[in-house]
PDB file of C-alpha atoms in Angstrom:
ATOM      1  CA  MET A  28      72.204 -96.922 254.176  1.00  0.00           C
ATOM      2  CA  ALA A  29      75.375 -97.979 252.426  1.00  0.00           C
ATOM      3  CA  GLY A  30      77.153-101.163 253.421  1.00  0.00           C
ATOM      4  CA  LEU A  31      80.600-101.291 254.983  1.00  0.00           C
ATOM      5  CA  GLU A  32      82.361-102.013 251.690  1.00  0.00           C
ATOM      6  CA  GLU A  33      80.602 -99.136 249.915  1.00  0.00           C
ATOM      7  CA  ARG A  34      81.444 -96.716 252.766  1.00  0.00           C
ATOM      8  CA  PHE A  35      85.070 -97.847 252.543  1.00  0.00           C
ATOM      9  CA  GLU A  36      85.096 -97.146 248.781  1.00  0.00           C
ATOM     10  CA  ILE A  37      83.490 -93.730 249.307  1.00  0.00           C
ATOM     11  CA  PHE A  38      86.043 -92.805 251.977  1.00  0.00           C
ATOM     12  CA  SER A  39      88.871 -94.018 249.724  1.00  0.00           C
ATOM     13  CA  ALA A  40      87.580 -91.844 246.866  1.00  0.00           C
ATOM     14  CA  PHE A  41      87.395 -88.877 249.253  1.00  0.00           C
ATOM     15  CA  ARG A  42      90.991 -89.484 250.377  1.00  0.00           C
ATOM     16  CA  LEU A  43      92.242 -89.708 246.792  1.00  0.00           C
ATOM     17  CA  GLY A  44      90.497 -86.462 245.915  1.00  0.00           C
ATOM     18  CA  MET A  45      91.969 -84.728 248.950  1.00  0.00           C
ATOM     19  CA  ILE A  46      95.453 -86.047 248.116  1.00  0.00           C
ATOM     20  CA  ASP A  47      94.979 -84.494 244.678  1.00  0.00           C
ATOM     21  CA  PHE A  48      93.766 -81.244 246.292  1.00  0.00           C
ATOM     22  CA  PHE A  49      96.792 -80.954 248.582  1.00  0.00           C
ATOM     23  CA  SER A  50      99.366 -82.127 246.034  1.00  0.00           C
ATOM     24  CA  ASN A  51      98.353 -79.348 243.650  1.00  0.00           C
ATOM     25  CA  ASP A  52      98.906 -76.633 246.264  1.00  0.00           C
ATOM     26  CA  LEU A  53      95.263 -75.683 246.089  1.00  0.00           C
ATOM     27  CA  ALA A  54      94.694 -75.951 249.812  1.00  0.00           C
ATOM     28  CA  ASP A  55      96.872 -73.050 250.950  1.00  0.00           C
ATOM     29  CA  ASP A  56      95.932 -70.874 248.003  1.00  0.00           C
ATOM     30  CA  GLY A  57      92.299 -71.871 248.250  1.00  0.00           C
ATOM     31  CA  MET A  58      91.827 -70.791 251.837  1.00  0.00           C
ATOM     32  CA  ARG A  59      92.335 -67.184 250.803  1.00  0.00           C
ATOM     33  CA  HIS A  60      89.112 -67.314 248.808  1.00  0.00           C
ATOM     34  CA  ARG A  61      85.424 -67.551 249.593  1.00  0.00           C
ATOM     35  CA  LYS A  62      84.241 -70.850 251.022  1.00  0.00           C
ATOM     36  CA  SER A  63      82.132 -71.679 247.954  1.00  0.00           C
ATOM     37  CA  SER A  64      85.195 -71.196 245.710  1.00  0.00           C
ATOM     38  CA  VAL A  65      87.223 -73.620 247.810  1.00  0.00           C
ATOM     39  CA  SER A  66      84.300 -76.084 247.890  1.00  0.00           C
ATOM     40  CA  HIS A  67      84.251 -75.906 244.096  1.00  0.00           C
ATOM     41  CA  ARG A  68      87.994 -76.642 243.920  1.00  0.00           C
ATOM     42  CA  ILE A  69      87.634 -79.592 246.298  1.00  0.00           C
ATOM     43  CA  ALA A  70      84.646 -80.913 244.303  1.00  0.00           C
ATOM     44  CA  LEU A  71      86.707 -80.716 241.090  1.00  0.00           C
ATOM     45  CA  ARG A  72      89.418 -82.811 242.719  1.00  0.00           C
ATOM     46  CA  LEU A  73      86.876 -85.368 243.992  1.00  0.00           C
ATOM     47  CA  ARG A  74      85.121 -85.737 240.596  1.00  0.00           C
ATOM     48  CA  PRO A  75      87.596 -88.211 238.960  1.00  0.00           C
ATOM     49  CA  TYR A  76      87.313 -90.631 241.878  1.00  0.00           C
ATOM     50  CA  PHE A  77      83.549 -91.125 241.748  1.00  0.00           C
ATOM     51  CA  PRO A  78      81.563 -92.911 239.024  1.00  0.00           C
ATOM     52  CA  MET A  79      80.226 -90.620 236.278  1.00  0.00           C
ATOM     53  CA  GLN A  80      76.597 -91.365 237.187  1.00  0.00           C
ATOM     54  CA  TYR A  81      77.169 -89.578 240.519  1.00  0.00           C
ATOM     55  CA  THR A  82      76.475 -85.855 240.672  1.00  0.00           C
ATOM     56  CA  ILE A  83      78.683 -83.577 242.747  1.00  0.00           C
ATOM     57  CA  ASP A  84      77.159 -80.308 243.966  1.00  0.00           C
ATOM     58  CA  ILE A  85      78.376 -77.593 246.276  1.00  0.00           C
ATOM     59  CA  ASP A  86      76.322 -75.547 248.739  1.00  0.00           C
ATOM     60  CA  THR A  87      73.336 -77.850 248.267  1.00  0.00           C
ATOM     61  CA  ASP A  88      70.828 -79.245 250.745  1.00  0.00           C
ATOM     62  CA  GLY A  89      72.656 -77.690 253.710  1.00  0.00           C
ATOM     63  CA  THR A  90      76.012 -79.308 252.880  1.00  0.00           C
ATOM     64  CA  ASP A  91      79.244 -77.836 251.577  1.00  0.00           C
ATOM     65  CA  ILE A  92      79.730 -80.682 249.075  1.00  0.00           C
ATOM     66  CA  LEU A  93      77.085 -83.268 248.223  1.00  0.00           C
ATOM     67  CA  ILE A  94      77.622 -86.382 246.113  1.00  0.00           C
ATOM     68  CA  TRP A  95      74.402 -88.037 245.042  1.00  0.00           C
ATOM     69  CA  LYS A  96      72.794 -90.343 242.496  1.00  0.00           C
ATOM     70  CA  ASP A  97      69.020 -90.519 242.006  1.00  0.00           C
ATOM     71  CA  ASP A  98      67.591 -90.503 245.542  1.00  0.00           C
ATOM     72  CA  GLU A  99      70.746 -91.836 247.199  1.00  0.00           C
ATOM     73  CA  ILE A 100      73.403 -89.754 248.903  1.00  0.00           C
ATOM     74  CA  PRO A 101      76.691 -91.656 249.099  1.00  0.00           C
ATOM     75  CA  LEU A 102      78.611 -88.723 250.607  1.00  0.00           C
ATOM     76  CA  ALA A 103      77.798 -85.483 252.417  1.00  0.00           C
ATOM     77  CA  VAL A 104      80.722 -83.199 253.253  1.00  0.00           C
ATOM     78  CA  PHE A 105      80.991 -80.278 255.655  1.00  0.00           C
ATOM     79  CA  TRP A 106      84.266 -78.411 256.060  1.00  0.00           C
ATOM     80  CA  SER A 107      85.935 -75.432 257.667  1.00  0.00           C
ATOM     81  CA  ASP A 108      89.369 -73.847 257.366  1.00  0.00           C
ATOM     82  CA  ASP A 109      89.498 -73.833 261.186  1.00  0.00           C
ATOM     83  CA  TYR A 110      88.129 -76.234 263.804  1.00  0.00           C
ATOM     84  CA  LEU A 111      84.424 -76.895 263.369  1.00  0.00           C
ATOM     85  CA  THR A 112      82.217 -74.810 265.580  1.00  0.00           C
ATOM     86  CA  GLU A 113      79.525 -76.334 267.772  1.00  0.00           C
ATOM     87  CA  LYS A 114      76.931 -75.104 265.271  1.00  0.00           C
ATOM     88  CA  GLU A 115      78.762 -76.762 262.341  1.00  0.00           C
ATOM     89  CA  ARG A 116      79.055 -80.079 264.217  1.00  0.00           C
ATOM     90  CA  LYS A 117      75.340 -79.974 265.059  1.00  0.00           C
ATOM     91  CA  ARG A 118      74.512 -79.275 261.425  1.00  0.00           C
ATOM     92  CA  ALA A 119      76.551 -82.311 260.308  1.00  0.00           C
ATOM     93  CA  ILE A 120      74.994 -84.572 262.968  1.00  0.00           C
ATOM     94  CA  GLU A 121      71.465 -83.468 262.114  1.00  0.00           C
ATOM     95  CA  TYR A 122      72.079 -83.956 258.401  1.00  0.00           C
ATOM     96  CA  HIS A 123      73.553 -87.411 259.037  1.00  0.00           C
ATOM     97  CA  ARG A 124      70.559 -88.469 261.118  1.00  0.00           C
ATOM     98  CA  GLU A 125      67.830 -86.970 258.942  1.00  0.00           C
ATOM     99  CA  ARG A 126      69.090 -87.689 255.412  1.00  0.00           C
ATOM    100  CA  LYS A 127      71.039 -90.885 256.207  1.00  0.00           C
ATOM    101  CA  PRO A 128      73.800 -90.546 253.595  1.00  0.00           C
ATOM    102  CA  GLY A 129      76.101 -93.497 253.031  1.00  0.00           C
ATOM    103  CA  LEU A 130      78.848 -91.484 254.692  1.00  0.00           C
ATOM    104  CA  THR A 131      78.961 -88.065 256.304  1.00  0.00           C
ATOM    105  CA  LEU A 132      82.327 -86.381 256.667  1.00  0.00           C
ATOM    106  CA  ALA A 133      83.288 -83.079 258.194  1.00  0.00           C
ATOM    107  CA  PHE A 134      86.821 -81.793 258.181  1.00  0.00           C
ATOM    108  CA  SER A 135      88.992 -78.897 259.263  1.00  0.00           C
ATOM    109  CA  LEU A 136      91.747 -77.842 256.861  1.00  0.00           C
ATOM    110  CA  LEU A 137      93.799 -76.085 259.569  1.00  0.00           C
ATOM    111  CA  ARG A 138      96.238 -73.959 257.572  1.00  0.00           C
ATOM    112  CA  ASP A 139      98.938 -73.904 260.278  1.00  0.00           C
ATOM    113  CA  ARG A 140      98.917 -77.652 260.903  1.00  0.00           C
ATOM    114  CA  SER A 141     100.528 -80.503 258.992  1.00  0.00           C
ATOM    115  CA  TRP A 142      97.298 -82.505 259.221  1.00  0.00           C
ATOM    116  CA  ILE A 143      93.587 -82.114 258.692  1.00  0.00           C
ATOM    117  CA  LEU A 144      91.052 -83.134 261.314  1.00  0.00           C
ATOM    118  CA  VAL A 145      88.337 -85.379 259.877  1.00  0.00           C
ATOM    119  CA  TYR A 146      85.079 -86.236 261.614  1.00  0.00           C
ATOM    120  CA  ARG A 147      83.667 -89.442 260.115  1.00  0.00           C
ATOM    121  CA  PHE A 148      80.039 -89.999 261.081  1.00  0.00           C
ATOM    122  CA  GLU A 149      78.873 -93.591 261.078  1.00  0.00           C
ATOM    123  CA  ASN A 150      75.582 -95.132 262.218  1.00  0.00           C
ATOM    124  CA  ASP A 151      75.737 -94.268 265.926  1.00  0.00           C
ATOM    125  CA  TYR A 152      79.205 -92.857 266.412  1.00  0.00           C
ATOM    126  CA  VAL A 153      81.688 -90.279 265.190  1.00  0.00           C
ATOM    127  CA  GLU A 154      85.322 -91.079 264.599  1.00  0.00           C
ATOM    128  CA  TYR A 155      87.985 -88.370 264.849  1.00  0.00           C
ATOM    129  CA  LEU A 156      90.988 -88.764 262.529  1.00  0.00           C
ATOM    130  CA  HIS A 157      94.169 -86.816 261.914  1.00  0.00           C
ATOM    131  CA  ILE A 158      95.198 -87.164 258.286  1.00  0.00           C
ATOM    132  CA  ASP A 159      98.690 -85.969 257.382  1.00  0.00           C
ATOM    133  CA  LYS A 160      98.590 -83.449 254.504  1.00  0.00           C
ATOM    134  CA  GLU A 161     101.713 -84.835 252.825  1.00  0.00           C
ATOM    135  CA  SER A 162     101.670 -88.612 253.308  1.00  0.00           C
ATOM    136  CA  PHE A 163      97.918 -88.836 253.879  1.00  0.00           C
ATOM    137  CA  SER A 164      98.488 -91.409 256.579  1.00  0.00           C
ATOM    138  CA  GLU A 165      95.748 -91.389 259.157  1.00  0.00           C
ATOM    139  CA  ASP A 166      95.646 -91.704 262.906  1.00  0.00           C
ATOM    140  CA  VAL A 167      92.395 -92.488 264.656  1.00  0.00           C
ATOM    141  CA  LEU A 168      92.178 -90.169 267.655  1.00  0.00           C
ATOM    142  CA  LYS A 169      88.961 -91.427 269.181  1.00  0.00           C
ATOM    143  CA  ARG A 170      85.569 -92.905 268.450  1.00  0.00           C
ATOM    144  CA  LEU A 171      82.580 -91.623 270.408  1.00  0.00           C
ATOM    145  CA  LEU A 172      78.911 -92.484 270.432  1.00  0.00           C
ATOM    146  CA  LEU A 173      76.736 -89.799 268.921  1.00  0.00           C
ATOM    147  CA  PRO A 174      74.680 -88.043 271.550  1.00  0.00           C
ATOM    148  CA  GLU A 175      71.036 -89.041 271.837  1.00  0.00           C
ATOM    149  CA  LYS A 176      69.992 -85.589 270.665  1.00  0.00           C
ATOM    150  CA  ALA A 177      71.970 -83.247 268.445  1.00  0.00           C
ATOM    151  CA  LYS A 178      71.436 -80.520 271.080  1.00  0.00           C
ATOM    152  CA  ASP A 179      73.586 -82.439 273.570  1.00  0.00           C
ATOM    153  CA  ASP A 180      76.830 -82.688 271.629  1.00  0.00           C
ATOM    154  CA  LYS A 181      79.289 -81.924 274.403  1.00  0.00           C
ATOM    155  CA  GLN A 182      80.449 -85.530 274.075  1.00  0.00           C
ATOM    156  CA  LEU A 183      81.851 -84.664 270.636  1.00  0.00           C
ATOM    157  CA  MET A 184      84.297 -82.148 272.024  1.00  0.00           C
ATOM    158  CA  LEU A 185      87.903 -83.296 271.897  1.00  0.00           C
ATOM    159  CA  SER A 186      89.325 -83.461 275.362  1.00  0.00           C
ATOM    160  CA  LEU A 187      92.364 -81.231 275.412  1.00  0.00           C
ATOM    161  CA  ARG A 188      94.859 -81.493 278.203  1.00  0.00           C
ATOM    162  CA  THR A 189      94.589 -78.689 280.668  1.00  0.00           C
ATOM    163  CA  GLU A 190      96.812 -78.019 283.576  1.00  0.00           C
ATOM    164  CA  ARG A 191      95.013 -78.303 286.853  1.00  0.00           C
ATOM    165  CA  LYS A 192      95.531 -75.535 289.304  1.00  0.00           C
ATOM    166  CA  ARG A 193      96.682 -76.767 292.639  1.00  0.00           C
ATOM    167  CA  HIS A 194      94.717 -75.406 295.484  1.00  0.00           C
ATOM    168  CA  SER A 195      96.752 -74.913 298.595  1.00  0.00           C
ATOM    169  CA  GLU A 196      95.012 -75.568 301.825  1.00  0.00           C
ATOM    170  CA  GLU A 197      94.903 -72.575 304.078  1.00  0.00           C
ATOM    171  CA  LYS A 198      94.669 -73.030 307.800  1.00  0.00           C
TER     172      LYS A 198
END
């Protein structure tokens, strides 16, 4: 498992690649294409920010984008153009636990939003981030412990405000 400094460098490289992706207007255009085509475009934008000895593959080993060197996996990426489904979150959690990459990221591009939602999986927790598409500033929304089993991932759901219905007491 990668150390804190290495995970920071990997996340920084990811951010730089995504800044490049969004600054070249590939994100909006890209979402009109097949997922593998967009993964390829994202991988091309990530390439300059990782050392040459790292290999970047798409649609490999159950991931959308995989960055690896020898037997090490510094970064595994899962993404969606909409919010991740329960099945996609489970897939990312299971991959993170089984393969133990240095860093596992999942993100939602969200065409109609000014930010992307990033799920950053660490040792025993997942951190939810909003990253602005223009400034690439980030806001940490919450950090939650990973569920004991990937089957019980209700804890990973973002709590959205809902209006409570008031029940009137009838006599």
